[in-house]
Structure formats: C-alpha cells, structure tokens
Amino acid sequence: MNEIAAALGDGARWRIVELLAGRPRSVGELAELTGLRQPQTTKHLQALAKVGVVSVTPLGQRRVYAIDAVPLRAFADRLEIILGKVEAHAGERDVLERYRAAVETETAAADREQWADGREFSFERLVPAPPDVVWRYWVEPEKLAGWWAPSSFSVVEVVLDPVPCGAAVVEFRDAEASYRSEGHVQAATENERLVFDLAVLGEASFTTEYDLELDEVAEGTHLRLGLRITDTTVEAAPHIAGIATGWGQVLDNLMDTIKTDSQGAEK
C-alpha cells in the first residue's frame, strides 16, 4: 500500500492512470496526451509497473500498457477503511473546531489579569449506578485516574482525599508537556457532596472551585458538578476556552468507565 501510494502521489503518474482507466494505450499515445516526452513517460510507466498498477504487453516494436485493477482495488479498500474511520469520528473534529473558536473568543477577552474571575460552569449526568459507587470513582485514585482526562491526555497523578483540608492533586500529560494542579478539599460528605479547589501551576494559571453533588434517584445517581473560576491570568485563555468541552468529555468518560466496569463485574 505504501509503494502504491508513493507511485500515485506523482501528478503525471496519476494522469497516466486516469488515461489507462479508459483503455490500454501505447507509450507514444500516453506521451502525446500528457504532454510529456516519451522517455519521461516510460519512466513513469516503469514506476507504476513496479508496484503492479500497470502491466505491459510487447506488440512488435510497440509496448502497450494496461491497468491492473487488483492492486488498485486493494488500495481503494484501504482508503474506504480510512474514510470510514474519518466519518465515524467526525464529532471529534467538530469538537476541535468549537475549541478553536472558543480560544479565539477567550483570547480576545483576556485583556487583563483576573479577566475570567467568577465565571461559572455546571454539568449534570444521570449515572446508572448508586451514589456509593459513583463516590468511589471520585475519591479512589486508581478509579479516578481511569476517567479524569480529556482525549489525548493521560493521568500522571491524581488525588482527592475526601476530608477537610485533604490533598487535591491532578497532573496530566500529553505528547508535548505535563500540566499540574494542586489544591485542597474544603468539604466532604461521603456519597453525597465533595467540594475542593485546584490551582493550575505555571504562567497560564487559574483556580477552579469544584462542587460535586450526588443524589440517589430511581435510575441510579443524579450527578451535579459546578465549577467556578478565580485568579485567572491572561495566559490562561486557552485553558478557560476548553473547560466546557473538556469537562463534557471527562464526565462522558466517567459514565463509560462505570458502565464498562459494571459489565466486567457481571461476567
């Protein structure tokens, strides 16, 4: 597949393939139709023949080239697989576009220190698990690490000690850098409420105050998460822009993780 892609990546060869798709043609005819010199045309045909895309038939002093559909079909099948993945993940590209637009908006608004202080966000989910199970996914480090990271990030360290003044730490890493936040738990009522803050370290710093509430309902747990932003620096604009989308993804991760773990436990 790599060799075929490389061969077809040349514009002149692609034109030759298009011409041969209609019918077999001689080197001279192809040279005339493409505007290339005959030696150039021959080299391109040899490159296509080497990867099996065309075949050559000597007819006296003439050499006639024809398309071989088999490798092209295999190449097309590979492209169909790629296209299927592209279409299946169209939502992720939409998320990226929304994030890009949000970064532009927030960057324009970040004209002073503390520019986003007081900004609030709220999220709700109906989790098909009882509150004590959901609580464990927030306070047990190994469970918390399994879902608290947006796509393309991995969790390096995460701690939420559910006692007043308990440690709150989260550190993410992607291919380019690591991002660490530290803070403290302010209030904790087991299986019901968890209040804590996290301050992002570095120049692009800001503090987020989190208020998590878990209410038992017939379907499982009604989860409500409130976020309030303080201490924002101008450099924090891209991070602020990603909060709504990022936390939407993260809470979806939580839902999927609980569902997957419960299904595994049932087997």
mmCIF file of C-alpha atoms in Angstrom:
data_model
loop_
_atom_site.group_PDB
_atom_site.id
_atom_site.type_symbol
_atom_site.label_atom_id
_atom_site.label_comp_id
_atom_site.label_asym_id
_atom_site.label_seq_id
_atom_site.Cartn_x
_atom_site.Cartn_y
_atom_site.Cartn_z
ATOM 1 C CA MET A 1 0.000 0.000 0.000
ATOM 2 C CA ASN A 2 2.831 2.420 0.818
ATOM 3 C CA GLU A 3 4.506 1.806 -2.530
ATOM 4 C CA ILE A 4 1.264 2.265 -4.454
ATOM 5 C CA ALA A 5 0.518 5.482 -2.557
ATOM 6 C CA ALA A 6 4.012 6.797 -3.358
ATOM 7 C CA ALA A 7 3.653 5.902 -7.022
ATOM 8 C CA LEU A 8 0.237 7.537 -7.346
ATOM 9 C CA GLY A 9 1.404 10.604 -5.448
ATOM 10 C CA ASP A 10 3.049 11.984 -8.576
ATOM 11 C CA GLY A 11 0.676 14.114 -10.665
ATOM 12 C CA ALA A 12 1.951 12.825 -14.014
ATOM 13 C CA ARG A 13 1.543 9.198 -12.944
ATOM 14 C CA TRP A 14 -1.949 9.912 -11.667
ATOM 15 C CA ARG A 15 -2.844 11.371 -15.084
ATOM 16 C CA ILE A 16 -1.431 8.283 -16.794
ATOM 17 C CA VAL A 17 -3.547 6.031 -14.590
ATOM 18 C CA GLU A 18 -6.637 8.091 -15.458
ATOM 19 C CA LEU A 19 -5.891 7.697 -19.160
ATOM 20 C CA LEU A 20 -5.267 3.949 -18.871
ATOM 21 C CA ALA A 21 -8.513 3.529 -16.946
ATOM 22 C CA GLY A 22 -10.349 4.070 -20.234
ATOM 23 C CA ARG A 23 -8.353 1.576 -22.321
ATOM 24 C CA PRO A 24 -4.803 0.250 -22.889
ATOM 25 C CA ARG A 25 -2.504 2.736 -24.565
ATOM 26 C CA SER A 26 0.996 2.822 -26.046
ATOM 27 C CA VAL A 27 3.863 4.861 -24.649
ATOM 28 C CA GLY A 28 3.719 7.230 -27.598
ATOM 29 C CA GLU A 29 -0.006 7.848 -27.183
ATOM 30 C CA LEU A 30 0.378 8.490 -23.454
ATOM 31 C CA ALA A 31 3.255 10.895 -24.097
ATOM 32 C CA GLU A 32 1.154 12.840 -26.576
ATOM 33 C CA LEU A 33 -1.874 13.018 -24.251
ATOM 34 C CA THR A 34 0.106 14.044 -21.170
ATOM 35 C CA GLY A 35 2.459 16.453 -22.934
ATOM 36 C CA LEU A 36 5.479 14.613 -21.551
ATOM 37 C CA ARG A 37 8.495 13.470 -23.511
ATOM 38 C CA GLN A 38 8.471 9.781 -24.317
ATOM 39 C CA PRO A 39 11.468 8.911 -22.071
ATOM 40 C CA GLN A 40 9.707 10.633 -19.135
ATOM 41 C CA THR A 41 6.517 8.754 -19.875
ATOM 42 C CA THR A 42 8.409 5.461 -19.998
ATOM 43 C CA LYS A 43 9.982 6.129 -16.573
ATOM 44 C CA HIS A 44 6.587 6.892 -15.059
ATOM 45 C CA LEU A 45 5.125 3.724 -16.553
ATOM 46 C CA GLN A 46 8.019 1.673 -15.214
ATOM 47 C CA ALA A 47 7.404 3.088 -11.737
ATOM 48 C CA LEU A 48 3.700 2.170 -11.963
ATOM 49 C CA ALA A 49 4.548 -1.286 -13.296
ATOM 50 C CA LYS A 50 6.994 -1.863 -10.447
ATOM 51 C CA VAL A 51 4.175 -1.558 -7.882
ATOM 52 C CA GLY A 52 1.800 -3.640 -10.015
ATOM 53 C CA VAL A 53 -0.600 -0.887 -11.011
ATOM 54 C CA VAL A 54 0.003 -1.333 -14.745
ATOM 55 C CA SER A 55 1.126 -4.208 -16.932
ATOM 56 C CA VAL A 56 2.976 -4.042 -20.262
ATOM 57 C CA THR A 57 2.411 -6.095 -23.399
ATOM 58 C CA PRO A 58 5.042 -6.012 -26.213
ATOM 59 C CA LEU A 59 3.373 -5.886 -29.665
ATOM 60 C CA GLY A 60 6.162 -5.951 -32.179
ATOM 61 C CA GLN A 61 8.037 -2.674 -31.733
ATOM 62 C CA ARG A 62 5.204 -1.186 -29.679
ATOM 63 C CA ARG A 63 4.733 -1.548 -25.956
ATOM 64 C CA VAL A 64 1.153 -1.244 -24.773
ATOM 65 C CA TYR A 65 0.292 -0.571 -21.148
ATOM 66 C CA ALA A 66 -2.909 -1.503 -19.345
ATOM 67 C CA ILE A 67 -4.322 -1.006 -15.839
ATOM 68 C CA ASP A 68 -4.247 -3.890 -13.381
ATOM 69 C CA ALA A 69 -7.395 -3.419 -11.290
ATOM 70 C CA VAL A 70 -6.459 -5.831 -8.474
ATOM 71 C CA PRO A 71 -3.872 -3.662 -6.614
ATOM 72 C CA LEU A 72 -5.979 -0.554 -7.227
ATOM 73 C CA ARG A 73 -8.994 -2.277 -5.688
ATOM 74 C CA ALA A 74 -6.923 -3.257 -2.660
ATOM 75 C CA PHE A 75 -5.753 0.350 -2.383
ATOM 76 C CA ALA A 76 -9.332 1.603 -2.691
ATOM 77 C CA ASP A 77 -10.449 -0.818 0.023
ATOM 78 C CA ARG A 78 -7.783 0.584 2.352
ATOM 79 C CA LEU A 79 -8.975 4.104 1.586
ATOM 80 C CA GLU A 80 -12.557 3.041 2.341
ATOM 81 C CA ILE A 81 -11.442 1.816 5.767
ATOM 82 C CA ILE A 82 -9.713 5.138 6.438
ATOM 83 C CA LEU A 83 -12.727 7.079 5.184
ATOM 84 C CA GLY A 84 -14.983 5.037 7.460
ATOM 85 C CA LYS A 85 -12.874 5.998 10.465
ATOM 86 C CA VAL A 86 -12.902 9.639 9.393
ATOM 87 C CA GLU A 87 -16.691 9.662 9.156
ATOM 88 C CA ALA A 88 -17.115 7.745 12.421
ATOM 89 C CA HIS A 89 -15.030 10.342 14.288
ATOM 90 C CA ALA A 90 -16.478 13.447 12.673
ATOM 91 C CA GLY A 91 -17.699 14.543 16.104
ATOM 92 C CA GLU A 92 -14.127 14.881 17.370
ATOM 93 C CA ARG A 93 -13.280 17.258 14.532
ATOM 94 C CA ASP A 94 -16.377 19.263 15.399
ATOM 95 C CA VAL A 95 -15.136 19.459 18.989
ATOM 96 C CA LEU A 96 -11.772 20.721 17.752
ATOM 97 C CA GLU A 97 -13.443 23.404 15.655
ATOM 98 C CA ARG A 98 -15.584 24.560 18.577
ATOM 99 C CA TYR A 99 -12.500 24.673 20.769
ATOM 100 C CA ARG A 100 -10.600 26.720 18.166
ATOM 101 C CA ALA A 101 -13.459 29.230 18.022
ATOM 102 C CA ALA A 102 -13.621 29.363 21.826
ATOM 103 C CA VAL A 103 -9.875 30.014 22.074
ATOM 104 C CA GLU A 104 -10.201 32.961 19.703
ATOM 105 C CA THR A 105 -13.090 34.386 21.726
ATOM 106 C CA GLU A 106 -11.422 33.956 25.116
ATOM 107 C CA THR A 107 -8.071 35.251 23.892
ATOM 108 C CA ALA A 108 -9.771 38.437 22.718
ATOM 109 C CA ALA A 109 -11.481 38.778 26.112
ATOM 110 C CA ALA A 110 -8.294 38.181 28.145
ATOM 111 C CA ASP A 111 -7.207 41.818 28.270
ATOM 112 C CA ARG A 112 -6.266 41.967 31.963
ATOM 113 C CA GLU A 113 -5.442 39.821 34.965
ATOM 114 C CA GLN A 114 -8.434 38.139 36.661
ATOM 115 C CA TRP A 115 -10.426 38.685 33.442
ATOM 116 C CA ALA A 116 -12.463 35.463 33.882
ATOM 117 C CA ASP A 117 -12.876 35.511 37.666
ATOM 118 C CA GLY A 118 -16.362 34.500 38.703
ATOM 119 C CA ARG A 119 -17.042 32.513 35.515
ATOM 120 C CA GLU A 120 -19.237 29.515 36.355
ATOM 121 C CA PHE A 121 -19.950 26.223 34.626
ATOM 122 C CA SER A 122 -22.420 23.483 35.519
ATOM 123 C CA PHE A 123 -22.778 19.888 34.363
ATOM 124 C CA GLU A 124 -25.302 17.161 35.080
ATOM 125 C CA ARG A 125 -25.344 13.446 34.386
ATOM 126 C CA LEU A 126 -27.702 10.614 35.260
ATOM 127 C CA VAL A 127 -25.332 7.811 36.203
ATOM 128 C CA PRO A 128 -26.754 4.248 36.184
ATOM 129 C CA ALA A 129 -25.054 3.345 39.471
ATOM 130 C CA PRO A 130 -25.784 4.081 43.161
ATOM 131 C CA PRO A 131 -24.111 7.090 44.837
ATOM 132 C CA ASP A 132 -21.658 4.980 46.841
ATOM 133 C CA VAL A 133 -20.280 3.507 43.607
ATOM 134 C CA VAL A 134 -20.024 6.913 41.900
ATOM 135 C CA TRP A 135 -18.339 8.336 45.011
ATOM 136 C CA ARG A 136 -15.603 5.735 44.806
ATOM 137 C CA TYR A 137 -14.776 6.830 41.260
ATOM 138 C CA TRP A 138 -14.107 10.320 42.618
ATOM 139 C CA VAL A 139 -12.080 9.530 45.716
ATOM 140 C CA GLU A 140 -10.150 6.313 44.954
ATOM 141 C CA PRO A 141 -7.010 7.310 42.998
ATOM 142 C CA GLU A 142 -6.870 4.219 40.789
ATOM 143 C CA LYS A 143 -10.508 4.688 39.744
ATOM 144 C CA LEU A 144 -10.189 8.464 39.398
ATOM 145 C CA ALA A 145 -7.170 8.062 37.129
ATOM 146 C CA GLY A 146 -9.214 5.841 34.831
ATOM 147 C CA TRP A 147 -11.522 8.612 33.644
ATOM 148 C CA TRP A 148 -10.312 12.083 34.655
ATOM 149 C CA ALA A 149 -8.503 13.080 31.474
ATOM 150 C CA PRO A 150 -9.699 14.508 28.149
ATOM 151 C CA SER A 151 -8.840 12.650 24.958
ATOM 152 C CA SER A 152 -5.114 12.704 24.035
ATOM 153 C CA PHE A 153 -4.141 13.219 27.705
ATOM 154 C CA SER A 154 -3.023 10.660 30.260
ATOM 155 C CA VAL A 155 -3.165 10.970 34.039
ATOM 156 C CA VAL A 156 0.227 11.066 35.766
ATOM 157 C CA GLU A 157 -1.063 11.635 39.294
ATOM 158 C CA VAL A 158 -4.460 12.286 40.818
ATOM 159 C CA VAL A 159 -5.508 12.571 44.470
ATOM 160 C CA LEU A 160 -8.739 13.702 46.128
ATOM 161 C CA ASP A 161 -8.523 12.962 49.836
ATOM 162 C CA PRO A 162 -12.184 13.262 50.962
ATOM 163 C CA VAL A 163 -11.604 15.016 54.285
ATOM 164 C CA PRO A 164 -11.496 18.743 55.105
ATOM 165 C CA CYS A 165 -8.055 20.121 54.142
ATOM 166 C CA GLY A 166 -7.295 16.853 52.337
ATOM 167 C CA ALA A 167 -4.939 16.995 49.361
ATOM 168 C CA ALA A 168 -6.246 17.627 45.865
ATOM 169 C CA VAL A 169 -3.762 16.974 43.068
ATOM 170 C CA VAL A 170 -4.111 16.237 39.384
ATOM 171 C CA GLU A 171 -1.386 16.083 36.756
ATOM 172 C CA PHE A 172 -1.992 15.402 33.063
ATOM 173 C CA ARG A 173 0.465 14.724 30.297
ATOM 174 C CA ASP A 174 0.244 14.776 26.539
ATOM 175 C CA ALA A 175 2.922 14.353 23.870
ATOM 176 C CA GLU A 176 4.202 17.894 24.412
ATOM 177 C CA ALA A 177 4.084 18.737 28.104
ATOM 178 C CA SER A 178 2.664 17.995 31.538
ATOM 179 C CA TYR A 179 0.104 20.106 33.392
ATOM 180 C CA ARG A 180 -0.181 20.035 37.173
ATOM 181 C CA SER A 181 -2.833 21.437 39.509
ATOM 182 C CA GLU A 182 -2.825 21.428 43.312
ATOM 183 C CA GLY A 183 -5.346 22.405 45.964
ATOM 184 C CA HIS A 184 -7.363 21.152 48.917
ATOM 185 C CA VAL A 185 -10.656 19.537 49.765
ATOM 186 C CA GLN A 186 -12.889 22.057 51.508
ATOM 187 C CA ALA A 187 -15.836 19.843 52.470
ATOM 188 C CA ALA A 188 -16.763 16.200 52.104
ATOM 189 C CA THR A 189 -19.916 14.256 52.945
ATOM 190 C CA GLU A 190 -19.469 10.620 51.956
ATOM 191 C CA ASN A 191 -21.591 9.552 48.979
ATOM 192 C CA GLU A 192 -23.247 12.986 48.849
ATOM 193 C CA ARG A 193 -21.004 16.019 48.347
ATOM 194 C CA LEU A 194 -17.394 16.907 47.648
ATOM 195 C CA VAL A 195 -16.090 20.486 47.491
ATOM 196 C CA PHE A 196 -12.484 21.165 46.510
ATOM 197 C CA ASP A 197 -10.268 23.584 44.600
ATOM 198 C CA LEU A 198 -7.416 23.098 42.168
ATOM 199 C CA ALA A 199 -4.951 25.784 41.079
ATOM 200 C CA VAL A 200 -3.190 25.258 37.752
ATOM 201 C CA LEU A 201 0.554 25.796 38.212
ATOM 202 C CA GLY A 202 2.660 27.854 35.811
ATOM 203 C CA GLU A 203 2.175 31.099 33.873
ATOM 204 C CA ALA A 204 -1.191 30.020 32.439
ATOM 205 C CA SER A 205 -2.625 29.744 35.929
ATOM 206 C CA PHE A 206 -6.114 29.945 37.364
ATOM 207 C CA THR A 207 -8.017 28.313 40.201
ATOM 208 C CA THR A 208 -11.140 26.211 39.824
ATOM 209 C CA GLU A 209 -13.524 25.627 42.709
ATOM 210 C CA TYR A 210 -15.459 22.366 42.304
ATOM 211 C CA ASP A 211 -18.755 21.478 43.948
ATOM 212 C CA LEU A 212 -19.880 17.880 43.359
ATOM 213 C CA GLU A 213 -23.311 16.685 44.495
ATOM 214 C CA LEU A 214 -24.632 13.121 44.252
ATOM 215 C CA ASP A 215 -28.349 12.435 44.751
ATOM 216 C CA GLU A 216 -29.844 8.956 44.740
ATOM 217 C CA VAL A 217 -32.680 8.526 42.232
ATOM 218 C CA ALA A 218 -34.582 5.533 40.876
ATOM 219 C CA GLU A 219 -32.257 5.269 37.839
ATOM 220 C CA GLY A 220 -29.073 5.462 39.938
ATOM 221 C CA THR A 221 -27.373 8.776 40.726
ATOM 222 C CA HIS A 222 -28.100 12.322 39.665
ATOM 223 C CA LEU A 223 -24.659 13.928 39.437
ATOM 224 C CA ARG A 224 -24.333 17.716 39.521
ATOM 225 C CA LEU A 225 -20.946 19.380 39.135
ATOM 226 C CA GLY A 226 -20.436 23.116 39.491
ATOM 227 C CA LEU A 227 -17.190 24.914 38.593
ATOM 228 C CA ARG A 228 -16.237 28.485 39.475
ATOM 229 C CA ILE A 229 -13.100 30.163 38.119
ATOM 230 C CA THR A 230 -10.884 32.603 40.049
ATOM 231 C CA ASP A 231 -7.330 34.018 39.901
ATOM 232 C CA THR A 232 -7.177 33.915 36.110
ATOM 233 C CA THR A 233 -4.101 35.122 34.264
ATOM 234 C CA VAL A 234 -4.157 36.400 30.697
ATOM 235 C CA GLU A 235 -2.173 33.342 29.580
ATOM 236 C CA ALA A 236 -4.943 31.052 30.865
ATOM 237 C CA ALA A 237 -7.286 31.909 27.982
ATOM 238 C CA PRO A 238 -6.814 28.621 26.035
ATOM 239 C CA HIS A 239 -7.419 26.615 29.215
ATOM 240 C CA ILE A 240 -10.587 28.543 30.079
ATOM 241 C CA ALA A 241 -11.782 28.040 26.497
ATOM 242 C CA GLY A 242 -11.545 24.279 26.875
ATOM 243 C CA ILE A 243 -13.401 23.875 30.174
ATOM 244 C CA ALA A 244 -16.921 23.346 28.844
ATOM 245 C CA THR A 245 -15.893 20.883 26.122
ATOM 246 C CA GLY A 246 -13.222 19.189 28.231
ATOM 247 C CA TRP A 247 -15.435 18.539 31.224
ATOM 248 C CA GLY A 248 -18.203 17.310 28.958
ATOM 249 C CA GLN A 249 -15.776 14.717 27.591
ATOM 250 C CA VAL A 250 -14.428 13.842 31.031
ATOM 251 C CA LEU A 251 -17.867 13.183 32.508
ATOM 252 C CA ASP A 252 -18.691 11.050 29.473
ATOM 253 C CA ASN A 253 -15.502 9.119 30.282
ATOM 254 C CA LEU A 254 -16.802 8.620 33.822
ATOM 255 C CA MET A 255 -20.116 7.273 32.527
ATOM 256 C CA ASP A 256 -18.381 4.899 30.089
ATOM 257 C CA THR A 257 -15.875 3.714 32.712
ATOM 258 C CA ILE A 258 -18.562 2.891 35.279
ATOM 259 C CA LYS A 259 -20.604 1.092 32.626
ATOM 260 C CA THR A 260 -17.622 -0.922 31.383
ATOM 261 C CA ASP A 261 -16.503 -1.856 34.889
ATOM 262 C CA SER A 262 -20.015 -2.949 35.881
ATOM 263 C CA GLN A 263 -20.354 -5.103 32.782
ATOM 264 C CA GLY A 264 -16.987 -6.705 33.518
ATOM 265 C CA ALA A 265 -18.025 -7.432 37.075
ATOM 266 C CA GLU A 266 -21.202 -9.181 35.884
ATOM 267 C CA LYS A 267 -19.281 -11.643 33.690
#
